Short mmCIF file of C-alpha atoms and ligand atoms in Angstrom, two decimals:
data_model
loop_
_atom_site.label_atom_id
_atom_site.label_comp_id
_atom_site.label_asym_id
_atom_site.label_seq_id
_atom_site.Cartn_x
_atom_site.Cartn_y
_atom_site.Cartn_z
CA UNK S 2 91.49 90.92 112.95
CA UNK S 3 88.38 92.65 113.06
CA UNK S 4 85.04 91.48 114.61
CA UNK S 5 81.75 91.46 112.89
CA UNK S 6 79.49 91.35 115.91
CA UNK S 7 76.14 91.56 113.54
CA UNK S 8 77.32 88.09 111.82
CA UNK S 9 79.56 86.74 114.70
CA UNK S 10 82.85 86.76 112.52
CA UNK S 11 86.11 87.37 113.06
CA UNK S 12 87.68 88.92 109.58
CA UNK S 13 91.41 89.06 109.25
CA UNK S 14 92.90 91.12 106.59
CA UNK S 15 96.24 92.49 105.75
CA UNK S 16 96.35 96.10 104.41
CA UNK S 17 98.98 97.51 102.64
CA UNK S 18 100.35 100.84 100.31
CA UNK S 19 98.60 103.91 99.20
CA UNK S 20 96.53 105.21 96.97
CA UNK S 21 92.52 104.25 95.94
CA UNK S 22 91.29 101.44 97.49
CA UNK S 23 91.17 97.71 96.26
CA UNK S 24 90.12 94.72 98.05
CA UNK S 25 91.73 91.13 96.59
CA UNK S 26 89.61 88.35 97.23
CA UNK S 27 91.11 85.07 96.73
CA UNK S 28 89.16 82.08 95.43
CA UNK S 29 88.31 78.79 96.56
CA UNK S 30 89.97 76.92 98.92
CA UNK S 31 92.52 79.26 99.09
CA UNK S 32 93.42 82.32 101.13
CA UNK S 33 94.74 85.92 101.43
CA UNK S 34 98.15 84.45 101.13
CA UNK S 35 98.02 83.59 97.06
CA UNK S 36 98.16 87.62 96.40
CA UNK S 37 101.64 87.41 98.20
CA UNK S 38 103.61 87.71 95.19
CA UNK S 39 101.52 90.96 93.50
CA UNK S 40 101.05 92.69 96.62
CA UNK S 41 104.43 94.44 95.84
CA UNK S 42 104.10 95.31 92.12
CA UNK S 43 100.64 96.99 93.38
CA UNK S 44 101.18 98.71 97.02
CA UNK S 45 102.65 102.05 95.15
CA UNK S 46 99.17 102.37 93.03
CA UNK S 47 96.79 101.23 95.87
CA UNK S 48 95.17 101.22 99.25
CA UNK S 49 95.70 97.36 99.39
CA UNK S 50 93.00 95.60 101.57
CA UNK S 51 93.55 91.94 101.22
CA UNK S 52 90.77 89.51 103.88
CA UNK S 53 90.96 85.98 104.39
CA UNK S 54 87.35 85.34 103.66
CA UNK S 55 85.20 83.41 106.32
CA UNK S 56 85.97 79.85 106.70
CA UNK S 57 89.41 80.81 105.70
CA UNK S 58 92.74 81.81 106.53
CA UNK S 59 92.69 83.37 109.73
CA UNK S 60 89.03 84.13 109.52
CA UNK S 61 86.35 82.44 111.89
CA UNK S 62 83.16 80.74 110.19
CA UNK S 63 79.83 80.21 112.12
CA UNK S 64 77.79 76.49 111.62
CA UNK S 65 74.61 77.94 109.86
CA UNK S 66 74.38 77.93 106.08
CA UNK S 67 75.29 80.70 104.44
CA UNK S 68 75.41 82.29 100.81
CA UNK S 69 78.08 84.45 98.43
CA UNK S 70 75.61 87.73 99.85
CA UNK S 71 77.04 87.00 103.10
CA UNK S 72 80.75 87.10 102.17
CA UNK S 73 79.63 90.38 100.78
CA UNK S 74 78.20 91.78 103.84
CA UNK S 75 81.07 90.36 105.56
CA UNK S 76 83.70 92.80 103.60
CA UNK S 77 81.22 95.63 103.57
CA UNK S 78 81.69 95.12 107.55
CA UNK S 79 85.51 95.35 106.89
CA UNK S 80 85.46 98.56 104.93
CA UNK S 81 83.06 100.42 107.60
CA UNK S 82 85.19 99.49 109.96
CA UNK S 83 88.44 100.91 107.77
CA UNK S 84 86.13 103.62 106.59
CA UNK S 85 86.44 103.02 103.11
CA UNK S 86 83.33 104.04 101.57
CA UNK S 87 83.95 102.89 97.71
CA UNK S 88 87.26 100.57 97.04
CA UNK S 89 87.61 98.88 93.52
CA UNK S 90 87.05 95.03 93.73
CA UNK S 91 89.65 92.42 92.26
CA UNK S 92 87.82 88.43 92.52
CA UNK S 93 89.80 85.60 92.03
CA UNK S 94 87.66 82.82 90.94
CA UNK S 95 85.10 82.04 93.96
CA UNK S 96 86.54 85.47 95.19
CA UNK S 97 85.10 86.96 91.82
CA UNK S 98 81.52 85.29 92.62
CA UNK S 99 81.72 87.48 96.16
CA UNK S 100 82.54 90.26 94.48
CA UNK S 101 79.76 90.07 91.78
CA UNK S 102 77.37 89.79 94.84
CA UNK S 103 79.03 93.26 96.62
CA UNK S 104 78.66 95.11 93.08
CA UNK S 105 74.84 93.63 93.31
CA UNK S 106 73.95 94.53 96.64
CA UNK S 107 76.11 97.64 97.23
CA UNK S 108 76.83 99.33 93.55
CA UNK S 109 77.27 102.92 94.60
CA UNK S 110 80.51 101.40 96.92
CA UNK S 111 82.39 100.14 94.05
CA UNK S 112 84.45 101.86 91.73
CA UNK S 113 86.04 99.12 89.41
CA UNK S 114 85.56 95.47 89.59
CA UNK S 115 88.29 92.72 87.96
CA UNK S 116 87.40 89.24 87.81
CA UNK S 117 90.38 87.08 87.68
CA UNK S 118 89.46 83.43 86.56
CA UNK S 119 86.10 83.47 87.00
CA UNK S 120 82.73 83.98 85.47
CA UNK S 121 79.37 85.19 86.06
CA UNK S 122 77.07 82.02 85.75
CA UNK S 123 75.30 80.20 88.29
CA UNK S 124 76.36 76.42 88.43
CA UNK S 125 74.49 74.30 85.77
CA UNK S 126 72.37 71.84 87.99
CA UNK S 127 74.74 68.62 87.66
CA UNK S 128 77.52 70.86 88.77
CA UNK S 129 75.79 71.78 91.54
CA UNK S 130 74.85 68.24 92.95
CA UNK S 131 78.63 68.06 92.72
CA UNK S 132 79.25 69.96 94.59
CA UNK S 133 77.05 68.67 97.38
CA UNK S 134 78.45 65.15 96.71
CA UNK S 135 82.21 67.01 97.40
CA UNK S 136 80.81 68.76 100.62
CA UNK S 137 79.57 65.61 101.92
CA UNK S 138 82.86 64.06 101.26
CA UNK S 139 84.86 66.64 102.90
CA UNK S 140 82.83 66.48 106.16
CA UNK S 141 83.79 63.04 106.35
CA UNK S 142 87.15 62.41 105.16
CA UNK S 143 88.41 66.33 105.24
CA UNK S 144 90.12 68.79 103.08
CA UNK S 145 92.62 66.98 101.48
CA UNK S 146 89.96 65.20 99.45
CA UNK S 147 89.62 68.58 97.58
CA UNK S 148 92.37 69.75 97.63
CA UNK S 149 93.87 66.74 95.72
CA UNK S 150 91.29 66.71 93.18
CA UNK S 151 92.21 70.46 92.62
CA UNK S 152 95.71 70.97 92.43
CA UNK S 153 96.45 69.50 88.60
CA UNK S 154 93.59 71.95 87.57
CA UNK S 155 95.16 74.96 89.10
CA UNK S 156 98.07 75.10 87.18
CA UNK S 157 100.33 72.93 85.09
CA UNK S 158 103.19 74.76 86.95
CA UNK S 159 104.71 72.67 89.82
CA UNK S 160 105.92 75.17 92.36
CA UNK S 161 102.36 76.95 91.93
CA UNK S 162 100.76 72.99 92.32
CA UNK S 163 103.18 72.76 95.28
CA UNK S 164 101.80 75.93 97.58
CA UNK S 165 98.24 75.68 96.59
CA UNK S 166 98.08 72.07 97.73
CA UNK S 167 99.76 72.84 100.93
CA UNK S 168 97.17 75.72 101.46
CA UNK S 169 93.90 73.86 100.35
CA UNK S 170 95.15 70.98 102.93
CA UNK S 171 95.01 74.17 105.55
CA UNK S 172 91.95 74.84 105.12
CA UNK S 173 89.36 74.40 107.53
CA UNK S 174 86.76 71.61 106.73
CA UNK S 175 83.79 74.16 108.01
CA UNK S 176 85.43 76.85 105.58
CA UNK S 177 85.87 74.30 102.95
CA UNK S 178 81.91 72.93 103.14
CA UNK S 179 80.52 76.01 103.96
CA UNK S 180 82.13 78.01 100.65
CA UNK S 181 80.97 74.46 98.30
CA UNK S 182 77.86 75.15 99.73
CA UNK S 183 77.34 78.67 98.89
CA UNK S 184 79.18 78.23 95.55
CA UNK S 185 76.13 75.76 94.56
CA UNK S 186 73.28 77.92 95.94
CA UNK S 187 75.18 81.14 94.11
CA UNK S 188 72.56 83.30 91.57
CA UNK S 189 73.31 84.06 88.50
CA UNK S 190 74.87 87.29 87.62
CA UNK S 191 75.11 87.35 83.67
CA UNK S 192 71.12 89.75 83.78
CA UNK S 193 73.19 92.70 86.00
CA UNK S 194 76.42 93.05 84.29
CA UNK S 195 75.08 95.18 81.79
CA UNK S 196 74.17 97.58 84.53
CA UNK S 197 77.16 98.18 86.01
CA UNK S 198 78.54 101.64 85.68
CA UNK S 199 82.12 100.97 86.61
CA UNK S 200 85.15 99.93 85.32
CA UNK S 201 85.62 95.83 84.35
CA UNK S 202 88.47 94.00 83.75
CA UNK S 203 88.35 90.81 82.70
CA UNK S 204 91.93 88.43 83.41
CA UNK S 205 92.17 85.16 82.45
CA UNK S 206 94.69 82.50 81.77
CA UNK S 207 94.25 80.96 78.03
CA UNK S 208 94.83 77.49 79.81
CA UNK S 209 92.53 78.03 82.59
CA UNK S 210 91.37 74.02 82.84
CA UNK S 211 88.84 75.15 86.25
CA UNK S 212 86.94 77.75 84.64
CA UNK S 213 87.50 78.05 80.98
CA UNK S 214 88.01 81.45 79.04
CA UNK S 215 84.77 81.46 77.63
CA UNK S 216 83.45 82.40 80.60
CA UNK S 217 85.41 85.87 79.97
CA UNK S 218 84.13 85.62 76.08
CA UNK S 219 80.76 85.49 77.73
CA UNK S 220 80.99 88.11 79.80
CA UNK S 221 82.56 90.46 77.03
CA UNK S 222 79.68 89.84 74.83
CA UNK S 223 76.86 91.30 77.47
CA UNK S 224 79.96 94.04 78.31
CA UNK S 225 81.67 95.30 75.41
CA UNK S 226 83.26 98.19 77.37
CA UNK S 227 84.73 95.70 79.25
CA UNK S 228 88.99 95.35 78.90
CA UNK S 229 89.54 91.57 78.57
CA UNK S 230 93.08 90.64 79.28
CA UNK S 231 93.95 87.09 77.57
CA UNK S 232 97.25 86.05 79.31
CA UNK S 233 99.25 83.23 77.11
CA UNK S 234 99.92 80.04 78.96
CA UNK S 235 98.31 81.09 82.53
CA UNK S 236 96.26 78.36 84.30
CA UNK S 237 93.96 79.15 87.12
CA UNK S 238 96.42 80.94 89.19
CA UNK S 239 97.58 84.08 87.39
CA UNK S 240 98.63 85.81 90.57
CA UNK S 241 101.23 83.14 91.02
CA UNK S 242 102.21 82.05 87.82
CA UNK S 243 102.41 85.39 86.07
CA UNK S 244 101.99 88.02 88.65
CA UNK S 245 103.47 91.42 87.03
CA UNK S 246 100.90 90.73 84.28
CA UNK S 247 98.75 90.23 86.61
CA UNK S 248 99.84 93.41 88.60
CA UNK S 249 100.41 95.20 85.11
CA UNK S 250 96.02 94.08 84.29
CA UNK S 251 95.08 95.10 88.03
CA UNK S 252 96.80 98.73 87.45
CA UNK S 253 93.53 99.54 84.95
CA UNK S 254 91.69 99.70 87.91
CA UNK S 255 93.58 102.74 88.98
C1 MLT C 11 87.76 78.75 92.81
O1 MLT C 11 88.84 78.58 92.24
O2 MLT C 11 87.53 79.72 93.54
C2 MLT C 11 86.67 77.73 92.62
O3 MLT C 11 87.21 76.53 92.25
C3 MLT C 11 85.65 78.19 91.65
C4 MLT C 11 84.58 77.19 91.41
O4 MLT C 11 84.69 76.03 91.83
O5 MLT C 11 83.56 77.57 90.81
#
């Protein structure tokens, strides 16, 4: 556990292996725990630093709004405090949106950056008020709400639907509103891919019904040097339904 006094959060991470560093950020409303299974295919090749990211997990979460920037700052904190100046950056999803807002704000501390089922758009407006609309009912009825809604669109794969329902429902209902929130008020990112220096990897499932791979196809188009890695028959959980291709995709950020 390590305390950001600057933004009055506790961070808890796991850290494991050797080698260069990469942070895993799981997606939304998830936690550290979904990298479980490719933690051990990767620990030989990497530095492993894995946080529960605030509002989740094991992490703390403060009232006041805030934004994907502040997840950012939140695991720069983490990697001052580990003094890890430049780590490579693997997103899962919501994870992937925090991690295009660290490459923004802090590019000269990133030396690779894989987005695993996610994209680089900014909500389209209706999917924004959603969002809101799901906020407000989570406030008032809880997590479960969500975390209902989201397990058939995970994966079609039942153990996978099994543990990611049990670890939405553990989810805090701060964590939960406070991540919808910033997921709606999140910027674009599409204009600064094509500046990016470093390493990308794109992964993502061919059956992906949350975030569909033409979000990848997008991406690819604005970064052609990007290494897009289609996986047959993976939902929106790749780290859990196939995780030594997922390990084996993660590895070209070495
Ligand atoms: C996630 O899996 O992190 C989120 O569902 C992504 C999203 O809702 O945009």
């Amino acid at each position: 556990m390590e305390n950001q006094p600057e933004n009055n959060i506790d961070l808890s991470y796991e850290r494991h292996g050797k080698g260069a560093p990469l942070v895993l950020i799981h997606g939304f409303p998830l936690d550290l725990s979904i990298w479980d299974n490719v933690v051990p295919l990767l620990e030989n090749d990497f530095d492993l630093i894995v946080p529960d990211l605030r509002g989740f997990g094991e992490s703390s979460t403060v009232d006041a709004p805030y934004t994907m920037l502040d997840f950012a700052h939140d695991i720069a904190g983490l990697l001052d405090h580990l003094g890890v100046e430049k780590a490579a950056f693997a997103g899962h999803s919501m994870g992937g949106y925090v991690a295009l807002a660290f490459a923004k704000e802090y590019p000269g501390r990133v030396s690779g950056l894989a987005l695993v089922s996610s994209q680089a758009a900014a909500d389209a407006p209706e999917r924004k008020a959603g969002r809101y609309k799901t906020a407000r009912d989570v406030a008032e009825k809880g997590v479960d709400v969500v975390a209902n809604a989201m397990t058939p669109k995970l994966s079609a794969n039942e153990k996978v639907q099994e543990f990611t329902n049990l670890l939405m429902k553990a989810q805090s209902r701060e964590g939960v509103v406070g991540a919808l929130k910033a997921m709606a008020e999140r910027e674009d990112s599409t204009s600064v891919l094509s500046q990016f220096t470093f390493p990308v990897v794109l992964i993502h499932g061919d059956a992906d019904a949350l975030i569909p791979m033409d979000r990848a196809r997008e991406i690819k188009s604005i970064l052609p040097a990007a290494q897009w890695i289609r996986l047959k028959k993976a939902g929106h959980m790749p780290m859990l339904e196939f995780p030594e291709k997922t390990a084996e995709a993660l590895k070209l950020l070495k």
